[in-house]
Coordinates of C-alpha atoms in Angstrom, one line a residue:
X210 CA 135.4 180.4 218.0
X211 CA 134.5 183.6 220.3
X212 CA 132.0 182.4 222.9
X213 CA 133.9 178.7 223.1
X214 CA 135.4 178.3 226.2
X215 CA 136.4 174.5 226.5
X216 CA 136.6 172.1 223.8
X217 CA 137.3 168.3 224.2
X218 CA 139.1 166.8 221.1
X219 CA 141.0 168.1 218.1
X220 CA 140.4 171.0 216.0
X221 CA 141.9 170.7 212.3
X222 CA 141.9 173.2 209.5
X223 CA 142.9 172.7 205.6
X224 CA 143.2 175.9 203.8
X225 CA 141.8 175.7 200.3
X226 CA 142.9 179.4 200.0
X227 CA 146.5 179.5 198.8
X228 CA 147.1 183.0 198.1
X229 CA 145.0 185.1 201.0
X230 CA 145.5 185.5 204.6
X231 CA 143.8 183.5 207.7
X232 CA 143.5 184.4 210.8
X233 CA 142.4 181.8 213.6
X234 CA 140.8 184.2 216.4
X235 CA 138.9 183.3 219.8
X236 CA 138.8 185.9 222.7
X237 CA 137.5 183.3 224.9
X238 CA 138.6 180.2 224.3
X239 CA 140.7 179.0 227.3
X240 CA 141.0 174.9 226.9
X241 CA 141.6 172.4 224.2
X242 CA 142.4 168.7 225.1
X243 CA 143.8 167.8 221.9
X244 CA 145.6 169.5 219.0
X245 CA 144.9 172.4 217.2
X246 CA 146.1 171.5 213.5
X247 CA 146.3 174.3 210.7
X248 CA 147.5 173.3 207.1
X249 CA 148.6 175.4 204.4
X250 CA 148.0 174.9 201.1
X251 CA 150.9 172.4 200.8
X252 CA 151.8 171.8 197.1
X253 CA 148.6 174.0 195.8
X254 CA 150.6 176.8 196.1
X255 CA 151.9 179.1 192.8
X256 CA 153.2 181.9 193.7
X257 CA 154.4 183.1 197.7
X258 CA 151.8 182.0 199.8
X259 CA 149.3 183.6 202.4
X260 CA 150.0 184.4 205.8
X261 CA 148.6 182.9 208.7
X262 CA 147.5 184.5 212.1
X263 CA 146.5 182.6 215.0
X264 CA 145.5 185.0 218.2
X265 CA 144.4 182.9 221.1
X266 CA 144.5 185.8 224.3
X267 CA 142.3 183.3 226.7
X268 CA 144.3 180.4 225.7
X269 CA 146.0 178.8 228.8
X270 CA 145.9 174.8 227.8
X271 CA 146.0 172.8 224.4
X272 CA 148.3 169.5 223.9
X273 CA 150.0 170.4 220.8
X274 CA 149.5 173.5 218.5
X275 CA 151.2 173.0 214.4
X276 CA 150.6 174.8 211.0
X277 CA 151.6 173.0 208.5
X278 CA 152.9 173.7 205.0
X279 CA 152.0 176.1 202.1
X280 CA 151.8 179.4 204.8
X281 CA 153.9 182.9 204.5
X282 CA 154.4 184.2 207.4
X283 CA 153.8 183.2 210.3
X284 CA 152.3 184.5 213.2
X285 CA 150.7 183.4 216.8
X286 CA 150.1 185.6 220.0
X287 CA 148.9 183.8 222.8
X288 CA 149.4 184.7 227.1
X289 CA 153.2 184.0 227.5
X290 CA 151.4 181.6 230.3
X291 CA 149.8 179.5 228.0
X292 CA 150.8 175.5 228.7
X293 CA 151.3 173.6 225.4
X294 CA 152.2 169.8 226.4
X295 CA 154.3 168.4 223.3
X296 CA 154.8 172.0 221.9
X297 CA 154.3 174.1 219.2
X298 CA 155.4 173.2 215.6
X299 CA 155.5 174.5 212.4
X300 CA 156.2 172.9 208.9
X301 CA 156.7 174.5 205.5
X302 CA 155.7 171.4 204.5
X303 CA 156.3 170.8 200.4
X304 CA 156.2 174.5 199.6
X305 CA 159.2 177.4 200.0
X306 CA 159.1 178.8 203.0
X307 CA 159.4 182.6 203.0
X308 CA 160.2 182.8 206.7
X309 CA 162.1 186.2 207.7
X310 CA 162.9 187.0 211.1
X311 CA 161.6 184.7 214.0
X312 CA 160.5 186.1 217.1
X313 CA 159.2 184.4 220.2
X314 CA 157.2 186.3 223.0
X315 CA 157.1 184.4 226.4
X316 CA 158.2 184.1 229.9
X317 CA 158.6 180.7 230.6
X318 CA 158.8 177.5 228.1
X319 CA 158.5 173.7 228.2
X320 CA 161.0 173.4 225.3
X321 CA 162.2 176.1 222.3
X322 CA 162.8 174.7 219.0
X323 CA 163.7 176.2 215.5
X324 CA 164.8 173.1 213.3
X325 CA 164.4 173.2 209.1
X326 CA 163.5 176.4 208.6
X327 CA 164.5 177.8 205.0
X328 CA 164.5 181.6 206.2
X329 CA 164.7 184.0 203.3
X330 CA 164.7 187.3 205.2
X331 CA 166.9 190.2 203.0
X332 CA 170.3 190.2 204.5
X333 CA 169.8 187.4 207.0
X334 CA 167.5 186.4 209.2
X335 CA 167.3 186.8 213.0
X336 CA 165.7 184.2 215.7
X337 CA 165.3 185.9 219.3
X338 CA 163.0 185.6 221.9
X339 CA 162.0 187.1 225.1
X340 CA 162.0 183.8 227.4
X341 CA 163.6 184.1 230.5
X342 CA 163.1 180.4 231.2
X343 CA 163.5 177.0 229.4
X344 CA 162.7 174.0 231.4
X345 CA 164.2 171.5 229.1
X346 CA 166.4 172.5 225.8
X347 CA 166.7 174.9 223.5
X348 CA 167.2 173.0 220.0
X349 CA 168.2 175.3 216.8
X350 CA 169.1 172.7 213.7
X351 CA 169.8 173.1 209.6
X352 CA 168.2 176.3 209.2
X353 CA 169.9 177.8 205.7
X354 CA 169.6 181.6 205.7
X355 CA 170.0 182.0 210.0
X356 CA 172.3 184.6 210.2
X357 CA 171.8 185.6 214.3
X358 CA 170.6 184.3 217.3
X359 CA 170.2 186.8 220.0
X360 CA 168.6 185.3 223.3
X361 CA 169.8 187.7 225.5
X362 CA 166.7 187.1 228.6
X363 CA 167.6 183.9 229.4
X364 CA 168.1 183.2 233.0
X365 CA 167.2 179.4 233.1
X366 CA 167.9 176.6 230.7
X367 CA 167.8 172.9 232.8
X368 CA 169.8 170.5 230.1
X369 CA 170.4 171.5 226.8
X370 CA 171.5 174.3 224.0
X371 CA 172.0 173.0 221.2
X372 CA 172.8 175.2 218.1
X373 CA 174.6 173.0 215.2
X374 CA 174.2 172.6 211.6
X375 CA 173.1 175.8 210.8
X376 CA 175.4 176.9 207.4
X377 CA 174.7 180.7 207.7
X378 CA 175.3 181.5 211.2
X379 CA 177.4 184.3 212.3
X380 CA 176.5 185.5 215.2
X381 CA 174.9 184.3 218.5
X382 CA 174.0 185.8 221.8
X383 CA 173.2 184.0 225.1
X384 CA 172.5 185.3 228.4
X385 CA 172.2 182.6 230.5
X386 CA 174.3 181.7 233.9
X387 CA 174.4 178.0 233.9
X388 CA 173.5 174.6 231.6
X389 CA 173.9 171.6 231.9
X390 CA 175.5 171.3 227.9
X391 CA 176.0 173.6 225.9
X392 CA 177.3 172.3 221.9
X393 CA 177.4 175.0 219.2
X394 CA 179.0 173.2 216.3
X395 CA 178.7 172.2 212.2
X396 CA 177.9 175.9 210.8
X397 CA 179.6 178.1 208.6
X398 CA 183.5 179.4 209.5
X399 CA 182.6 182.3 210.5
X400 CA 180.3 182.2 213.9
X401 CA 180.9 184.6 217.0
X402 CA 179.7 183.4 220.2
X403 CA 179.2 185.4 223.1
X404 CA 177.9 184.2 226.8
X405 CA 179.0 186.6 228.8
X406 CA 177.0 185.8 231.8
X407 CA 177.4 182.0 231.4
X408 CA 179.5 180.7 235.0
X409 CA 178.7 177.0 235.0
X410 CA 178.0 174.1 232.6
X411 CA 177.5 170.6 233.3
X412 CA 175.6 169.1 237.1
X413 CA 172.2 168.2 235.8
X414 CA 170.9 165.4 234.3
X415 CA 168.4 164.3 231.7
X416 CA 166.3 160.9 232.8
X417 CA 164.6 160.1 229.7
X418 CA 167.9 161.2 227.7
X419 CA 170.4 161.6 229.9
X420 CA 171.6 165.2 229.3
X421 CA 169.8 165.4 225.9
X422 CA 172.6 164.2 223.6
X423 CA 174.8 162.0 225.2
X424 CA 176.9 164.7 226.9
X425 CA 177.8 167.6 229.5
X426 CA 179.6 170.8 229.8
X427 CA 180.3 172.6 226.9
X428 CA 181.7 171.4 222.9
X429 CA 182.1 174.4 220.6
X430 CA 183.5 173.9 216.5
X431 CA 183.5 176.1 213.9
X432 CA 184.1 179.8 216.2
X433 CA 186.1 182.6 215.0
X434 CA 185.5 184.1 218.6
X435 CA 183.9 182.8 221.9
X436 CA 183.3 185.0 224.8
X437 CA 183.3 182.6 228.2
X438 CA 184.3 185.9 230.5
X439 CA 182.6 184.6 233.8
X440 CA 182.4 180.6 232.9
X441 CA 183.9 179.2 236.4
X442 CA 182.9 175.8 236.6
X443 CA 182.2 172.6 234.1
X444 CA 181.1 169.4 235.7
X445 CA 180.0 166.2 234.3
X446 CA 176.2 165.4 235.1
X447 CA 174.8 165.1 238.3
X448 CA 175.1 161.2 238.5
X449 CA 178.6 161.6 236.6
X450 CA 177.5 159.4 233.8
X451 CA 179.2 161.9 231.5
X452 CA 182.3 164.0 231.7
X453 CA 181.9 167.3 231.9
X454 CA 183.9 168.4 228.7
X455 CA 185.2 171.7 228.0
X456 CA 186.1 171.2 224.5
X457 CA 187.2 173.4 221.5
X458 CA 188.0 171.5 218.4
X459 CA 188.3 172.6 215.0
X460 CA 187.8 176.5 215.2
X461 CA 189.7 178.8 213.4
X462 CA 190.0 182.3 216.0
X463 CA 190.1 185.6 214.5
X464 CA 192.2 186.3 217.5
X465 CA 194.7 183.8 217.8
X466 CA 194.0 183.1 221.3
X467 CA 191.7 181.9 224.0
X468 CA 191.7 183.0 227.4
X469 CA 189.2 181.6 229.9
X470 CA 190.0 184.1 232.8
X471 CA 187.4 183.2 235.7
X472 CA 187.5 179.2 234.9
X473 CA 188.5 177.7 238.7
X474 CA 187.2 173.6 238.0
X475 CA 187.0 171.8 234.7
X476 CA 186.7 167.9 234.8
X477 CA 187.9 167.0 231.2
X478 CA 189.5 170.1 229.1
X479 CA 189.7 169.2 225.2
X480 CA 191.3 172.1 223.0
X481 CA 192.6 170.3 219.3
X482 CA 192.7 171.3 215.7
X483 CA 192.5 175.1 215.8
X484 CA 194.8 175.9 213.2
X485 CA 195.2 179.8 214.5
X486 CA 194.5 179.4 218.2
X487 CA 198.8 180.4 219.5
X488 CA 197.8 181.7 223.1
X489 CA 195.2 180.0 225.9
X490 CA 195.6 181.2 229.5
X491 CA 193.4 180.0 232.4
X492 CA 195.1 181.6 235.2
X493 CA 192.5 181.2 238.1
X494 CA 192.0 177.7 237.1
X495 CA 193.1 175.7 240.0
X496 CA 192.2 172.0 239.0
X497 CA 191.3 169.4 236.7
X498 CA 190.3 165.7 236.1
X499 CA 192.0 165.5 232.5
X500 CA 194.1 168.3 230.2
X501 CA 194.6 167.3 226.8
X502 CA 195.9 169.9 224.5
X503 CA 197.1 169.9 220.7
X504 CA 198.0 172.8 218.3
X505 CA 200.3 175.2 217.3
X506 CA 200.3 177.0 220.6
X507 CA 203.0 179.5 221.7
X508 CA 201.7 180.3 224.9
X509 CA 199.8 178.2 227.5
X510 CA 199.7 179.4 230.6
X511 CA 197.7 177.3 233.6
X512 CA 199.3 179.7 236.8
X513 CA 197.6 179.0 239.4
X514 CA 196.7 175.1 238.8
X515 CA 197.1 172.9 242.1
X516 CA 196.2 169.3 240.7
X517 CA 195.6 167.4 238.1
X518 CA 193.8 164.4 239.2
X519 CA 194.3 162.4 236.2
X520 CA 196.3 162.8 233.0
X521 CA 198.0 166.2 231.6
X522 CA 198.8 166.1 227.9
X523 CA 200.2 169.5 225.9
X524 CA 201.8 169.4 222.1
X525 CA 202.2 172.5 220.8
X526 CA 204.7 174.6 218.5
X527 CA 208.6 173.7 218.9
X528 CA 209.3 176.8 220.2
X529 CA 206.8 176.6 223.1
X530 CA 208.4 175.9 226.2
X531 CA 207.8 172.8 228.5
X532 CA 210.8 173.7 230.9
X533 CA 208.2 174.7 233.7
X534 CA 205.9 172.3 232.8
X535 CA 208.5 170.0 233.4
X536 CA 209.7 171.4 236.7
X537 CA 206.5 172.0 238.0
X538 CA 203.7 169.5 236.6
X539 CA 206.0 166.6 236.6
X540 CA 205.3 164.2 240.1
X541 CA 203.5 167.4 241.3
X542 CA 200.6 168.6 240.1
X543 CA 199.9 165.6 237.9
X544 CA 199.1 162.8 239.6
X545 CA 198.3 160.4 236.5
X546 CA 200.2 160.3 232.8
X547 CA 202.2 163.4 231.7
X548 CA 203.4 164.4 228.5
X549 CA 204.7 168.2 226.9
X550 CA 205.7 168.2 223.8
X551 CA 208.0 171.4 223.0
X552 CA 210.9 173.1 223.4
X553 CA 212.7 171.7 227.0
X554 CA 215.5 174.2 227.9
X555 CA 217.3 173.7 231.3
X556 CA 217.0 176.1 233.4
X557 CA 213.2 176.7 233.6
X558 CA 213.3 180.7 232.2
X559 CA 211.0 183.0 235.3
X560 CA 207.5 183.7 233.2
X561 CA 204.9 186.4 234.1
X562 CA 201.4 185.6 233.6
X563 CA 199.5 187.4 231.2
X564 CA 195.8 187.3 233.1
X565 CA 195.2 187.7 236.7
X566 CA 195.7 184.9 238.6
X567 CA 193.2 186.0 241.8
X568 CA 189.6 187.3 241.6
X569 CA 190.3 190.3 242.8
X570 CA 193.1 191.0 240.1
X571 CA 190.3 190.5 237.3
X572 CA 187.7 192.6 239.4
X573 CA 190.3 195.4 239.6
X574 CA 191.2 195.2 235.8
X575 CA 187.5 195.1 235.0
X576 CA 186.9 197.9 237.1
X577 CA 189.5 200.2 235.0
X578 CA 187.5 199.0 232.0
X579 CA 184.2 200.1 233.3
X580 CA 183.1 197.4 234.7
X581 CA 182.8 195.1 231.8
X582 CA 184.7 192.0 231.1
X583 CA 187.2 191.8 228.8
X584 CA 188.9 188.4 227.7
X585 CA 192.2 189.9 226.7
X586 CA 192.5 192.9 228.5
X587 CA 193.1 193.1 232.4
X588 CA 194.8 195.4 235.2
X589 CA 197.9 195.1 237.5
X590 CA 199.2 192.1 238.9
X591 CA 199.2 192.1 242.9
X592 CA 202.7 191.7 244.3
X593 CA 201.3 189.0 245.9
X594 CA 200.1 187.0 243.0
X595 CA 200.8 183.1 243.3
X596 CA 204.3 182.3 240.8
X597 CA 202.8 179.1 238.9
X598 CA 204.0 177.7 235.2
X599 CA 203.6 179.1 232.2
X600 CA 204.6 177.6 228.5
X601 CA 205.7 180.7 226.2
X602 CA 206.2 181.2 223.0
X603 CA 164.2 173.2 203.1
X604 CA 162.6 173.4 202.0
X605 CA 161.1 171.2 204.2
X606 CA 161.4 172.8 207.5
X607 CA 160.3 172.0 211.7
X608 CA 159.9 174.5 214.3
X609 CA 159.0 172.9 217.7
X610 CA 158.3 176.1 220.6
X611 CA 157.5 174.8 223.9
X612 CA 154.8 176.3 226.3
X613 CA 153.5 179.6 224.8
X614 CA 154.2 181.4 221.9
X615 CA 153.7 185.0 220.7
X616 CA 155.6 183.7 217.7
X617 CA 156.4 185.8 214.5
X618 CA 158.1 185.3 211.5
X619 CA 158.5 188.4 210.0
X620 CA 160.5 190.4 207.5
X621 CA 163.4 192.7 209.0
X622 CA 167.0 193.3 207.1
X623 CA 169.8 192.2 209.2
X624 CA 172.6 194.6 210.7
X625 CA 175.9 192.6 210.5
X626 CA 177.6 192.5 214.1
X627 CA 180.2 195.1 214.3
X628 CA 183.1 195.3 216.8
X629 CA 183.7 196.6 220.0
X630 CA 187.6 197.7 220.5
X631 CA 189.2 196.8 224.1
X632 CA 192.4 198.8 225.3
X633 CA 194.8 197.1 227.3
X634 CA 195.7 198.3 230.9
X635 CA 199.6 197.6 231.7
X636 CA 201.5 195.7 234.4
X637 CA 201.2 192.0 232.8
X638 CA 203.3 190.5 230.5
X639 CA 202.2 190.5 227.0
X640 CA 201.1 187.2 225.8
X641 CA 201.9 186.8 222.0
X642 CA 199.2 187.2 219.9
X643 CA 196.8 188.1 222.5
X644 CA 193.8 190.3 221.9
X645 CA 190.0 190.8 222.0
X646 CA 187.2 191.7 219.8
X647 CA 183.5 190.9 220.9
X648 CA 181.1 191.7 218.0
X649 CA 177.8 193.7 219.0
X650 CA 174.6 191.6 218.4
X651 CA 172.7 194.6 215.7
X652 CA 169.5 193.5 217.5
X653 CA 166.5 195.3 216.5
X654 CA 163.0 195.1 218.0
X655 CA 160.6 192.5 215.9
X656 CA 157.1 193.5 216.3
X657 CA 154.5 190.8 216.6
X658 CA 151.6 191.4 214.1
X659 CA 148.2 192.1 215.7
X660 CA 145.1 190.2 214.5
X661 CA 143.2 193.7 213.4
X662 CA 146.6 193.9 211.1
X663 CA 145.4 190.5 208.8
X664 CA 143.2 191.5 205.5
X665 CA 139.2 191.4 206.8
X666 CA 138.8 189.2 203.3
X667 CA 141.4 186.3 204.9
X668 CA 139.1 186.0 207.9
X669 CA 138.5 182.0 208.2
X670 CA 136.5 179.8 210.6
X671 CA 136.2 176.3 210.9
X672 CA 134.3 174.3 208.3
X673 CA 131.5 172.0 210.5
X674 CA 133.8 168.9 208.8
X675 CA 137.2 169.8 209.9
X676 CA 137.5 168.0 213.3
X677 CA 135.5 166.5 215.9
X678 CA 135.2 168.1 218.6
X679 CA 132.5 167.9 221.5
X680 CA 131.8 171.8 222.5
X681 CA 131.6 172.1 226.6
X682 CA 131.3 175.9 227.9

């Protein structure tokens, strides 16, 4: 295709070639109207099938870009600038896919997508990608064999991340500061999340799908660990079709609590069925829409919360105490229904807070710490510190990759996440249970593979009957 600069239709290959590699290479073409369409050899295939290259440097425009079935790996390098309308997509199609590791070179993205992919990588697989920015959503669905997602670049993503219904997930890595939903749900028992840079969730909206999903803010199932230390704020949608949910069902924590130490607005906040979740403090949290609360908690501690618009509901262990929920909450701070279910002793008993209940507190404590954020671990309490209440004791697979791709699905072992060990700085009082350990992603660098890299004998070009296609250059 070198010497093409502009073509107006569709280009489509079928690869009659099930076993050898194929490399799709132009150094000048720069436009395509229509789609560029690469099948594998589908249900042809005996034995693991070839790989396929596509290297398109010139490449800026094309409406939709797919392989489909019968391919190895995977591979296509384009200019991270590279506009792709409805995306990229690829398709094991009838055949096993032999995907490894995923890896996704660009800047800036219409959409990112890894959905039915059967990855087979020794010791797991890992998706990550350099994009900074996602205009739309980031989907990642019922891929068997994920075992990491690492998208530490992220600086932008306008609706949706959406992780769910992947069964071997353990660990996953974001970076970005804001979304408008974030839902990481339906995977294996065993999944660590960290967002350590994440401050806001919810205020943006969707008009073809209204936040992508029906939702705002941020759902989470099936965690032994999330890492929230900077999330601040989580609103509903910008025309507040949707609350903006902070909810945490069905988890099981490795740590036994939850705290949320920067959080200063939530509109609805959901925690229920986390067998092992004793201890969640929010002590900068100042006020809420809703507050509904079930579990075996010991220790819930809201310390610095002015109002509660609407409802406040808490159940947790007999032995938790309501007294100062009682004293406090009651015709107070909650202005709708109220409800603690506990242990109600008379008189309230005087309670510390565990976490910092100013910003400068949890600046100071992270400051001792060297500067990183820990969610169990903080400094000294100011003497001036606001008294609040406390409660104690595929094989058929889909990838879809929006608006440039220097995609690669390669073959690198996986390095389990390990563990990195907080200490604990004195002058609060000692929430039960209460502790941190943040798992370290085990990243490695995934190289893309060059076209010069692809077997001279696998070199393809377009047979004059594949597409139709009027030539302009």
């Amino acid at each position: 295709m070198t010497g093409v600069e502009t073509l107006i239709g569709d280009i489509t290959y079928s690869n009659d070639f099930p076993d050898e590699y194929v490399t799709f290479y132009s150094s000048t073409l720069t436009n395509v109207t229509g789609d560029l369409l690469l099948y594998g050899a589908g249900g042809k295939v005996t034995k693991t099938p070839g790989d396929l290259n596509i290297t398109l440097p010139a490449l800026r425009t094309i409406y939709r870009l797919a392989a489909y079935g019968g391919w190895g790996d995977v591979s296509i390098n384009t200019d991270p600038t590279l506009n792709v309308s409805q995306g990229l997509q690829i398709s094991s199609g009838a055949s096993q896919s032999a995907a490894g590791n995923l890896y996704l070179n660009v800047s800036s993205t219409y959409s990112i997508g890894v959905l039915g992919v059967d990855f087979q990588a020794t010791g797991g697989a890992l998706f990550t990608s350099s994009a900074e920015s996602v205009k739309r959503e980031i989907t990642i669905w019922g891929n068997s064999g994920l075992e990491r997602v690492v998208l530490d670049n992220l600086k932008f993503v306008n609706y949706t991340v959406d992780i769910r219904s992947n069964p071997d997930l353990d660990y996953i890595s974001l970076s970005l500061p804001e979304v408008g939903l974030l839902r990481v749900k339906e995977k294996g028992r065993d999944t660590h999340l960290s967002v350590p840079n994440l401050k806001k969730l919810g205020g943006h909206s969707d008009p073809g799908t209204h936040t992508s999903g029906g939702d705002a803010g941020g759902i989470f199932r099936d965690l032994v660990n999330a890492s929230l230390p900077s999330l601040t704020e989580v609103h509903g949608d910008d025309v507040d079709w949707f609350k903006g949910k902070l909810n945490f069902t069905s988890n099981f924590f490795s740590e036994l609590s939850l705290p949320i130490p920067r959080l200063n607005y939530v509109k609805d906040l959901q925690i229920h069925d986390n067998p092992r979740l004793l201890n969640f403090t929010a002590n900068l949290l100042k006020k809420a829409d809703n507050i509904n609360m079930t579990g075996p908690f010991t220790n819930v501690e809201f310390f610095s919360l002015e109002i509660i618009t609407g409802d406040f509901y808490l159940a947790g262990d007999k032995t938790m105490d309501c007294s100062w929920f009682d004293e406090h909450f009651l015709n107070h701070i909650v202005q709708g229904s109220y409800k603690c279910v506990g242990n109600h002793t008379k008189p309230a008993i005087e309670r510390k807070p565990s976490t910092p209940t100013d910003e400068a507190d949890l600046e100071d404590g992270d400051s001792k710490q060297g500067g990183s954020s820990s969610s169990g671990s903080y400094g000294g309490l100011s003497t001036g510190a606001k008294a609040g209440i406390g409660a104690g004791v595929g094989v058929a697979g889909l990838i879809l990759l929006g608006l440039g791709a220097g995609f690669l699905i390669g073959k690198k072992a996986k390095k389990p996440p390990g563990a990195v060990t907080h200490t604990t700085e004195s002058g609060y009082q000692k929430a039960e249970l209460d502790g941190d350990g943040e798992p370290s992603s085990g990243v490695k660098q995934v190289h893309s593979v060059e076209a010069s890299e692809m077997q001279d004998t696998g070199k393809s070009e377009l047979p004059l009957n594949a597409a139709r296609a009027e030539l302009a250059g």
